[in-house]
PDB file of C-alpha atoms in Angstrom:
ATOM      1  CA  MET X   1      58.991  68.771  42.385  1.00 51.00           C
ATOM      2  CA  PRO X   2      55.659  70.197  44.102  1.00 55.00           C
ATOM      3  CA  GLU X   3      54.313  73.349  44.890  1.00 56.00           C
ATOM      4  CA  ASN X   4      54.991  73.156  48.579  1.00 63.00           C
ATOM      5  CA  ALA X   5      59.123  71.127  48.928  1.00 58.00           C
ATOM      6  CA  PRO X   6      61.625  73.689  50.632  1.00 62.00           C
ATOM      7  CA  THR X   7      63.665  74.451  48.414  1.00 65.00           C
ATOM      8  CA  PRO X   8      67.252  72.936  49.147  1.00 63.00           C
ATOM      9  CA  ALA X   9      69.203  75.959  51.457  1.00 65.00           C
ATOM     10  CA  PRO X  10      72.427  77.678  49.172  1.00 64.00           C
ATOM     11  CA  PRO X  11      76.252  76.760  51.074  1.00 62.00           C
ATOM     12  CA  PRO X  12      77.852  79.132  52.958  1.00 64.00           C
ATOM     13  CA  LYS X  13      80.164  81.214  51.485  1.00 64.00           C
ATOM     14  CA  GLY X  14      83.725  80.294  51.612  1.00 60.00           C
ATOM     15  CA  THR X  15      82.502  76.815  51.684  1.00 60.00           C
ATOM     16  CA  GLN X  16      82.188  74.402  48.080  1.00 62.00           C
ATOM     17  CA  ALA X  17      79.260  72.132  48.128  1.00 59.00           C
ATOM     18  CA  ALA X  18      79.427  68.231  48.085  1.00 59.00           C
ATOM     19  CA  PRO X  19      79.453  66.806  45.209  1.00 61.00           C
ATOM     20  CA  ALA X  20      76.206  64.399  43.983  1.00 60.00           C
ATOM     21  CA  PRO X  21      77.101  60.901  43.896  1.00 59.00           C
ATOM     22  CA  ALA X  22      78.095  59.729  40.670  1.00 58.00           C
ATOM     23  CA  ALA X  23      75.731  57.029  39.528  1.00 56.00           C
ATOM     24  CA  ALA X  24      77.042  53.411  39.408  1.00 52.00           C
ATOM     25  CA  LYS X  25      77.342  52.310  36.007  1.00 55.00           C
ATOM     26  CA  PRO X  26      75.492  49.249  34.839  1.00 50.00           C
ATOM     27  CA  PRO X  27      77.996  45.884  34.862  1.00 47.00           C
ATOM     28  CA  SER X  28      79.991  44.899  31.421  1.00 49.00           C
ATOM     29  CA  PRO X  29      78.203  42.089  29.989  1.00 51.00           C
ATOM     30  CA  THR X  30      81.211  39.855  29.430  1.00 64.00           C
ATOM     31  CA  PHE X  31      78.935  37.052  28.100  1.00 70.00           C
ATOM     32  CA  VAL X  32      75.973  37.974  26.563  1.00 81.00           C
ATOM     33  CA  ARG X  33      73.413  34.967  24.697  1.00 85.00           C
ATOM     34  CA  PRO X  34      73.395  36.083  21.253  1.00 87.00           C
ATOM     35  CA  PRO X  35      70.578  35.765  19.498  1.00 87.00           C
ATOM     36  CA  ASP X  36      71.324  32.578  17.578  1.00 85.00           C
ATOM     37  CA  ALA X  37      71.775  30.753  19.958  1.00 87.00           C
ATOM     38  CA  LYS X  38      71.142  27.072  20.707  1.00 88.00           C
ATOM     39  CA  GLU X  39      69.479  25.378  23.344  1.00 88.00           C
ATOM     40  CA  ASP X  40      72.805  23.848  24.245  1.00 89.00           C
ATOM     41  CA  PHE X  41      74.773  27.270  24.051  1.00 92.00           C
ATOM     42  CA  ARG X  42      77.710  27.117  26.197  1.00 92.00           C
ATOM     43  CA  TYR X  43      78.881  30.684  27.234  1.00 92.00           C
ATOM     44  CA  ILE X  44      82.515  29.241  28.645  1.00 93.00           C
ATOM     45  CA  VAL X  45      83.727  26.443  26.074  1.00 93.00           C
ATOM     46  CA  ARG X  46      87.200  24.524  27.526  1.00 93.00           C
ATOM     47  CA  PHE X  47      89.811  24.200  24.954  1.00 94.00           C
ATOM     48  CA  ALA X  48      93.624  22.875  25.541  1.00 91.00           C
ATOM     49  CA  ASN X  49      92.953  23.951  28.662  1.00 91.00           C
ATOM     50  CA  THR X  50      91.773  28.190  27.940  1.00 92.00           C
ATOM     51  CA  ASP X  51      88.499  29.346  28.472  1.00 93.00           C
ATOM     52  CA  LEU X  52      86.962  30.542  25.252  1.00 94.00           C
ATOM     53  CA  ASN X  53      83.827  32.599  24.890  1.00 93.00           C
ATOM     54  CA  GLY X  54      81.576  30.604  23.266  1.00 92.00           C
ATOM     55  CA  ALA X  55      79.480  34.185  21.644  1.00 92.00           C
ATOM     56  CA  ARG X  56      82.885  34.346  19.432  1.00 94.00           C
ATOM     57  CA  THR X  57      83.080  32.539  15.758  1.00 94.00           C
ATOM     58  CA  VAL X  58      85.327  29.222  15.624  1.00 95.00           C
ATOM     59  CA  LEU X  59      87.869  30.911  13.757  1.00 95.00           C
ATOM     60  CA  TYR X  60      88.113  34.211  15.937  1.00 96.00           C
ATOM     61  CA  ALA X  61      87.341  31.647  18.978  1.00 95.00           C
ATOM     62  CA  LEU X  62      90.734  29.618  18.630  1.00 95.00           C
ATOM     63  CA  GLN X  63      93.124  31.909  18.502  1.00 95.00           C
ATOM     64  CA  ASN X  64      92.738  32.732  21.940  1.00 95.00           C
ATOM     65  CA  VAL X  65      94.564  29.776  22.325  1.00 95.00           C
ATOM     66  CA  LYS X  66      98.518  30.411  21.858  1.00 94.00           C
ATOM     67  CA  GLY X  67     100.434  28.961  19.393  1.00 94.00           C
ATOM     68  CA  VAL X  68      97.451  29.462  17.190  1.00 95.00           C
ATOM     69  CA  GLY X  69      96.888  32.017  14.567  1.00 95.00           C
ATOM     70  CA  PRO X  70      94.497  32.674  11.617  1.00 95.00           C
ATOM     71  CA  ARG X  71      95.855  30.039   9.817  1.00 95.00           C
ATOM     72  CA  ILE X  72      95.962  27.264  12.057  1.00 95.00           C
ATOM     73  CA  ALA X  73      92.641  28.127  12.983  1.00 95.00           C
ATOM     74  CA  GLU X  74      91.354  27.922   9.682  1.00 95.00           C
ATOM     75  CA  ALA X  75      92.698  24.838   9.105  1.00 94.00           C
ATOM     76  CA  LEU X  76      91.213  23.103  12.418  1.00 94.00           C
ATOM     77  CA  ALA X  77      87.992  24.530  11.711  1.00 94.00           C
ATOM     78  CA  ASP X  78      88.452  22.413   7.742  1.00 94.00           C
ATOM     79  CA  LEU X  79      89.576  19.693   9.266  1.00 94.00           C
ATOM     80  CA  ALA X  80      87.165  18.571  11.477  1.00 93.00           C
ATOM     81  CA  GLY X  81      84.525  19.448   9.368  1.00 93.00           C
ATOM     82  CA  VAL X  82      83.027  22.492  11.242  1.00 94.00           C
ATOM     83  CA  SER X  83      81.369  26.281  10.366  1.00 93.00           C
ATOM     84  CA  ARG X  84      84.543  29.198  10.612  1.00 94.00           C
ATOM     85  CA  SER X  85      81.394  31.463  11.174  1.00 93.00           C
ATOM     86  CA  GLU X  86      79.989  28.658  13.014  1.00 93.00           C
ATOM     87  CA  ARG X  87      79.718  30.110  16.641  1.00 94.00           C
ATOM     88  CA  ILE X  88      81.920  27.703  19.260  1.00 94.00           C
ATOM     89  CA  GLY X  89      79.311  27.884  22.102  1.00 93.00           C
ATOM     90  CA  ASN X  90      76.888  26.672  19.778  1.00 93.00           C
ATOM     91  CA  LEU X  91      78.943  23.533  18.846  1.00 93.00           C
ATOM     92  CA  SER X  92      78.767  20.198  20.863  1.00 92.00           C
ATOM     93  CA  GLU X  93      81.673  18.556  22.863  1.00 92.00           C
ATOM     94  CA  ALA X  94      82.122  15.993  20.408  1.00 93.00           C
ATOM     95  CA  ASP X  95      83.434  18.825  18.220  1.00 93.00           C
ATOM     96  CA  THR X  96      85.518  20.729  20.058  1.00 94.00           C
ATOM     97  CA  GLU X  97      87.120  17.404  21.201  1.00 94.00           C
ATOM     98  CA  LYS X  98      87.465  16.692  17.954  1.00 94.00           C
ATOM     99  CA  MET X  99      89.747  20.275  16.960  1.00 94.00           C
ATOM    100  CA  GLU X 100      91.718  19.129  19.837  1.00 94.00           C
ATOM    101  CA  GLN X 101      92.320  16.034  19.037  1.00 94.00           C
ATOM    102  CA  ILE X 102      93.095  17.521  15.272  1.00 94.00           C
ATOM    103  CA  LEU X 103      95.343  20.480  16.843  1.00 94.00           C
ATOM    104  CA  ALA X 104      97.844  17.871  18.554  1.00 93.00           C
ATOM    105  CA  SER X 105      98.071  15.793  15.977  1.00 92.00           C
ATOM    106  CA  LEU X 106      97.953  18.777  13.526  1.00 92.00           C
ATOM    107  CA  HIS X 107     101.781  18.454  12.862  1.00 92.00           C
ATOM    108  CA  GLU X 108     101.422  15.000  10.603  1.00 92.00           C
ATOM    109  CA  ARG X 109      98.264  16.980   8.420  1.00 92.00           C
ATOM    110  CA  VAL X 110      99.147  19.942   7.542  1.00 92.00           C
ATOM    111  CA  PRO X 111     102.761  21.023   5.685  1.00 92.00           C
ATOM    112  CA  GLN X 112     106.066  21.679   7.234  1.00 92.00           C
ATOM    113  CA  TRP X 113     106.055  25.278   6.560  1.00 93.00           C
ATOM    114  CA  MET X 114     102.963  25.515   8.362  1.00 93.00           C
ATOM    115  CA  VAL X 115     103.688  24.036  11.911  1.00 94.00           C
ATOM    116  CA  ASN X 116     106.129  26.743  14.996  1.00 93.00           C
ATOM    117  CA  ARG X 117     108.659  24.564  15.680  1.00 93.00           C
ATOM    118  CA  PRO X 118     109.797  22.651  12.638  1.00 93.00           C
ATOM    119  CA  ALA X 119     112.751  20.005  13.556  1.00 92.00           C
ATOM    120  CA  ASP X 120     112.666  19.860  16.962  1.00 91.00           C
ATOM    121  CA  PRO X 121     116.146  19.527  18.354  1.00 89.00           C
ATOM    122  CA  GLU X 122     115.776  17.320  20.420  1.00 88.00           C
ATOM    123  CA  THR X 123     113.858  14.765  18.447  1.00 89.00           C
ATOM    124  CA  GLY X 124     114.502  16.234  15.492  1.00 92.00           C
ATOM    125  CA  ALA X 125     110.760  16.052  14.101  1.00 92.00           C
ATOM    126  CA  ASP X 126     108.168  18.581  13.502  1.00 93.00           C
ATOM    127  CA  LEU X 127     105.757  20.158  15.911  1.00 93.00           C
ATOM    128  CA  HIS X 128     103.463  22.330  16.510  1.00 94.00           C
ATOM    129  CA  LEU X 129     103.364  23.417  19.983  1.00 94.00           C
ATOM    130  CA  PHE X 130     100.322  25.246  21.663  1.00 94.00           C
ATOM    131  CA  GLY X 131      98.775  26.211  24.920  1.00 92.00           C
ATOM    132  CA  SER X 132     101.771  26.263  28.164  1.00 92.00           C
ATOM    133  CA  ASP X 133     103.702  24.236  25.468  1.00 92.00           C
ATOM    134  CA  VAL X 134     105.339  27.085  24.125  1.00 94.00           C
ATOM    135  CA  ASP X 135     106.457  28.923  27.192  1.00 94.00           C
ATOM    136  CA  LEU X 136     108.135  25.604  28.505  1.00 94.00           C
ATOM    137  CA  ARG X 137     109.862  25.117  24.908  1.00 94.00           C
ATOM    138  CA  ARG X 138     111.052  28.443  25.290  1.00 94.00           C
ATOM    139  CA  ARG X 139     112.432  28.796  28.339  1.00 95.00           C
ATOM    140  CA  ASP X 140     114.039  25.434  27.453  1.00 94.00           C
ATOM    141  CA  ASP X 141     115.762  26.542  24.536  1.00 94.00           C
ATOM    142  CA  ILE X 142     117.099  29.501  25.823  1.00 95.00           C
ATOM    143  CA  ASN X 143     118.669  27.542  29.026  1.00 95.00           C
ATOM    144  CA  ARG X 144     120.010  25.122  26.507  1.00 95.00           C
ATOM    145  CA  MET X 145     121.614  28.454  24.379  1.00 95.00           C
ATOM    146  CA  ARG X 146     122.993  29.665  27.991  1.00 95.00           C
ATOM    147  CA  MET X 147     124.622  26.467  28.305  1.00 95.00           C
ATOM    148  CA  ILE X 148     126.880  25.729  25.594  1.00 95.00           C
ATOM    149  CA  ARG X 149     127.947  29.455  25.742  1.00 95.00           C
ATOM    150  CA  SER X 150     126.449  30.934  22.355  1.00 95.00           C
ATOM    151  CA  TYR X 151     126.065  34.201  21.654  1.00 96.00           C
ATOM    152  CA  ARG X 152     122.502  34.606  21.645  1.00 95.00           C
ATOM    153  CA  GLY X 153     122.444  32.426  25.168  1.00 96.00           C
ATOM    154  CA  VAL X 154     124.740  35.174  26.565  1.00 95.00           C
ATOM    155  CA  ARG X 155     123.122  38.407  25.092  1.00 94.00           C
ATOM    156  CA  HIS X 156     120.238  36.238  27.225  1.00 94.00           C
ATOM    157  CA  GLU X 157     122.082  36.489  30.353  1.00 93.00           C
ATOM    158  CA  GLN X 158     123.282  39.735  30.356  1.00 91.00           C
ATOM    159  CA  GLY X 159     119.708  40.961  29.790  1.00 91.00           C
ATOM    160  CA  GLN X 160     120.559  42.875  25.917  1.00 92.00           C
ATOM    161  CA  LYS X 161     119.436  42.516  22.941  1.00 93.00           C
ATOM    162  CA  VAL X 162     119.684  39.036  20.703  1.00 94.00           C
ATOM    163  CA  ARG X 163     118.827  39.880  17.335  1.00 93.00           C
ATOM    164  CA  GLY X 164     121.551  42.090  16.261  1.00 92.00           C
ATOM    165  CA  GLN X 165     119.540  45.648  17.325  1.00 92.00           C
ATOM    166  CA  ARG X 166     121.265  49.331  17.911  1.00 91.00           C
ATOM    167  CA  THR X 167     122.417  49.462  21.744  1.00 89.00           C
ATOM    168  CA  ARG X 168     123.554  53.327  21.783  1.00 87.00           C
ATOM    169  CA  SER X 169     119.779  54.774  21.841  1.00 85.00           C
ATOM    170  CA  ASN X 170     116.835  51.905  22.922  1.00 86.00           C
ATOM    171  CA  GLY X 171     117.607  49.306  25.490  1.00 83.00           C
ATOM    172  CA  ARG X 172     120.622  50.937  27.288  1.00 84.00           C
ATOM    173  CA  THR X 173     120.698  49.648  30.146  1.00 79.00           C
ATOM    174  CA  GLY X 174     123.650  50.060  33.550  1.00 74.00           C
ATOM    175  CA  LEU X 175     124.356  53.483  35.124  1.00 71.00           C
ATOM    176  CA  THR X 176     124.221  55.407  31.091  1.00 61.00           C
ATOM    177  CA  VAL X 177     122.169  57.480  31.354  1.00 60.00           C
ATOM    178  CA  GLY X 178     120.980  59.775  28.104  1.00 61.00           C
ATOM    179  CA  VAL X 179     122.684  60.382  24.603  1.00 60.00           C
ATOM    180  CA  ILE X 180     126.897  62.004  24.231  1.00 63.00           C
ATOM    181  CA  LYS X 181     127.599  63.875  21.420  1.00 71.00           C
ATOM    182  CA  LYS X 182     130.875  62.953  19.605  1.00 76.00           C
ATOM    183  CA  THR X 183     131.747  67.210  19.845  1.00 80.00           C
ATOM    184  CA  ALA X 184     131.117  67.394  23.656  1.00 79.00           C
ATOM    185  CA  ILE X 185     133.376  64.143  23.744  1.00 83.00           C
ATOM    186  CA  GLN X 186     135.967  65.378  22.184  1.00 84.00           C
ATOM    187  CA  ALA X 187     135.279  68.779  23.941  1.00 87.00           C
ATOM    188  CA  ALA X 188     135.793  66.480  27.455  1.00 87.00           C
ATOM    189  CA  GLN X 189     139.021  64.890  26.504  1.00 87.00           C
ATOM    190  CA  ALA X 190     140.826  67.898  25.034  1.00 88.00           C
ATOM    191  CA  ALA X 191     139.926  69.216  28.510  1.00 88.00           C
ATOM    192  CA  LYS X 192     141.455  66.172  30.199  1.00 87.00           C
ATOM    193  CA  LYS X 193     144.328  65.947  28.344  1.00 85.00           C
ATOM    194  CA  GLU X 194     144.742  69.825  29.689  1.00 85.00           C
ATOM    195  CA  GLU X 195     144.351  69.078  33.155  1.00 84.00           C
ATOM    196  CA  GLU X 196     146.822  66.205  33.010  1.00 82.00           C
ATOM    197  CA  GLY X 197     149.674  68.498  31.035  1.00 76.00           C
ATOM    198  CA  GLY X 198     149.329  71.361  33.558  1.00 70.00           C
ATOM    199  CA  LYS X 199     149.479  68.765  36.693  1.00 68.00           C
ATOM    200  CA  LYS X 200     152.066  67.438  35.124  1.00 66.00           C
ATOM    201  CA  GLU X 201     154.011  70.283  34.963  1.00 69.00           C
ATOM    202  CA  GLU X 202     153.320  71.102  38.336  1.00 70.00           C
ATOM    203  CA  LYS X 203     154.908  67.939  39.194  1.00 67.00           C
ATOM    204  CA  LYS X 204     157.983  68.789  37.195  1.00 66.00           C
ATOM    205  CA  GLU X 205     158.418  71.548  39.272  1.00 67.00           C
ATOM    206  CA  GLU X 206     158.036  70.315  42.519  1.00 67.00           C
ATOM    207  CA  LYS X 207     161.171  67.431  41.483  1.00 65.00           C
ATOM    208  CA  ALA X 208     163.391  69.861  40.320  1.00 60.00           C
ATOM    209  CA  PRO X 209     166.248  70.663  43.390  1.00 62.00           C
ATOM    210  CA  ALA X 210     167.107  73.616  44.620  1.00 59.00           C
ATOM    211  CA  PRO X 211     170.482  75.316  42.952  1.00 61.00           C
ATOM    212  CA  LYS X 212     173.666  74.857  45.200  1.00 62.00           C
ATOM    213  CA  ALA X 213     174.903  77.789  46.685  1.00 58.00           C
ATOM    214  CA  ALA X 214     178.580  78.462  45.360  1.00 59.00           C
ATOM    215  CA  ALA X 215     181.702  77.975  47.619  1.00 60.00           C
ATOM    216  CA  PRO X 216     183.589  80.351  48.201  1.00 62.00           C
ATOM    217  CA  LYS X 217     187.102  80.622  46.097  1.00 65.00           C
ATOM    218  CA  ALA X 218     190.045  80.374  48.164  1.00 62.00           C
ATOM    219  CA  GLU X 219     192.420  82.906  48.602  1.00 65.00           C
ATOM    220  CA  PRO X 220     195.461  82.738  46.526  1.00 64.00           C
ATOM    221  CA  LYS X 221     198.843  81.841  48.947  1.00 63.00           C
ATOM    222  CA  LYS X 222     201.094  84.985  49.716  1.00 60.00           C
ATOM    223  CA  GLU X 223     204.799  84.098  49.762  1.00 54.00           C
TER     224      GLU X 223
END
């Protein structure tokens, strides 16, 4: 700071100094070019109607597709002849299209226990759903259970838990608030009985007829 520069005047008493403007944060780099990127590196890879980060490896990038987990991603990379540790942005479009075709026919290439929809109710075939088909089939299954009035369908319709969970403490719906202990319930029932007993006695007293006045005795006739 130069010597001749005027010093800022202190703020008057009773007033707060204006806060210093916050420094603007640099934008977070969402897509960064990795050091081992090739010349035709793609920052965003379109795969099964999903945008994948090209900087991630094949094994982890494929798991962003709904219906694809770690085992399915490994199977896709091995069946397509692609390295699992290769960045998906370095792959050519032919490689990604090949993996997408393999994913569409995956139920024919892997055992039954690997697919996510074995024995489809409509076709009876073993299918593997991915992308938006997962949500569509789930919605259709819930609607079918509601139509046939199965237990699970009724619970879905009521908005209750479906798989046999407890609903006393968790998942409470409606106007119920809090948990009432057994002792409190018993005390409330006893107090209610006492009130009902007192009311019954009052009603009996009201209904009881008033005692009739004794009739005057007839005087004996004098002869």
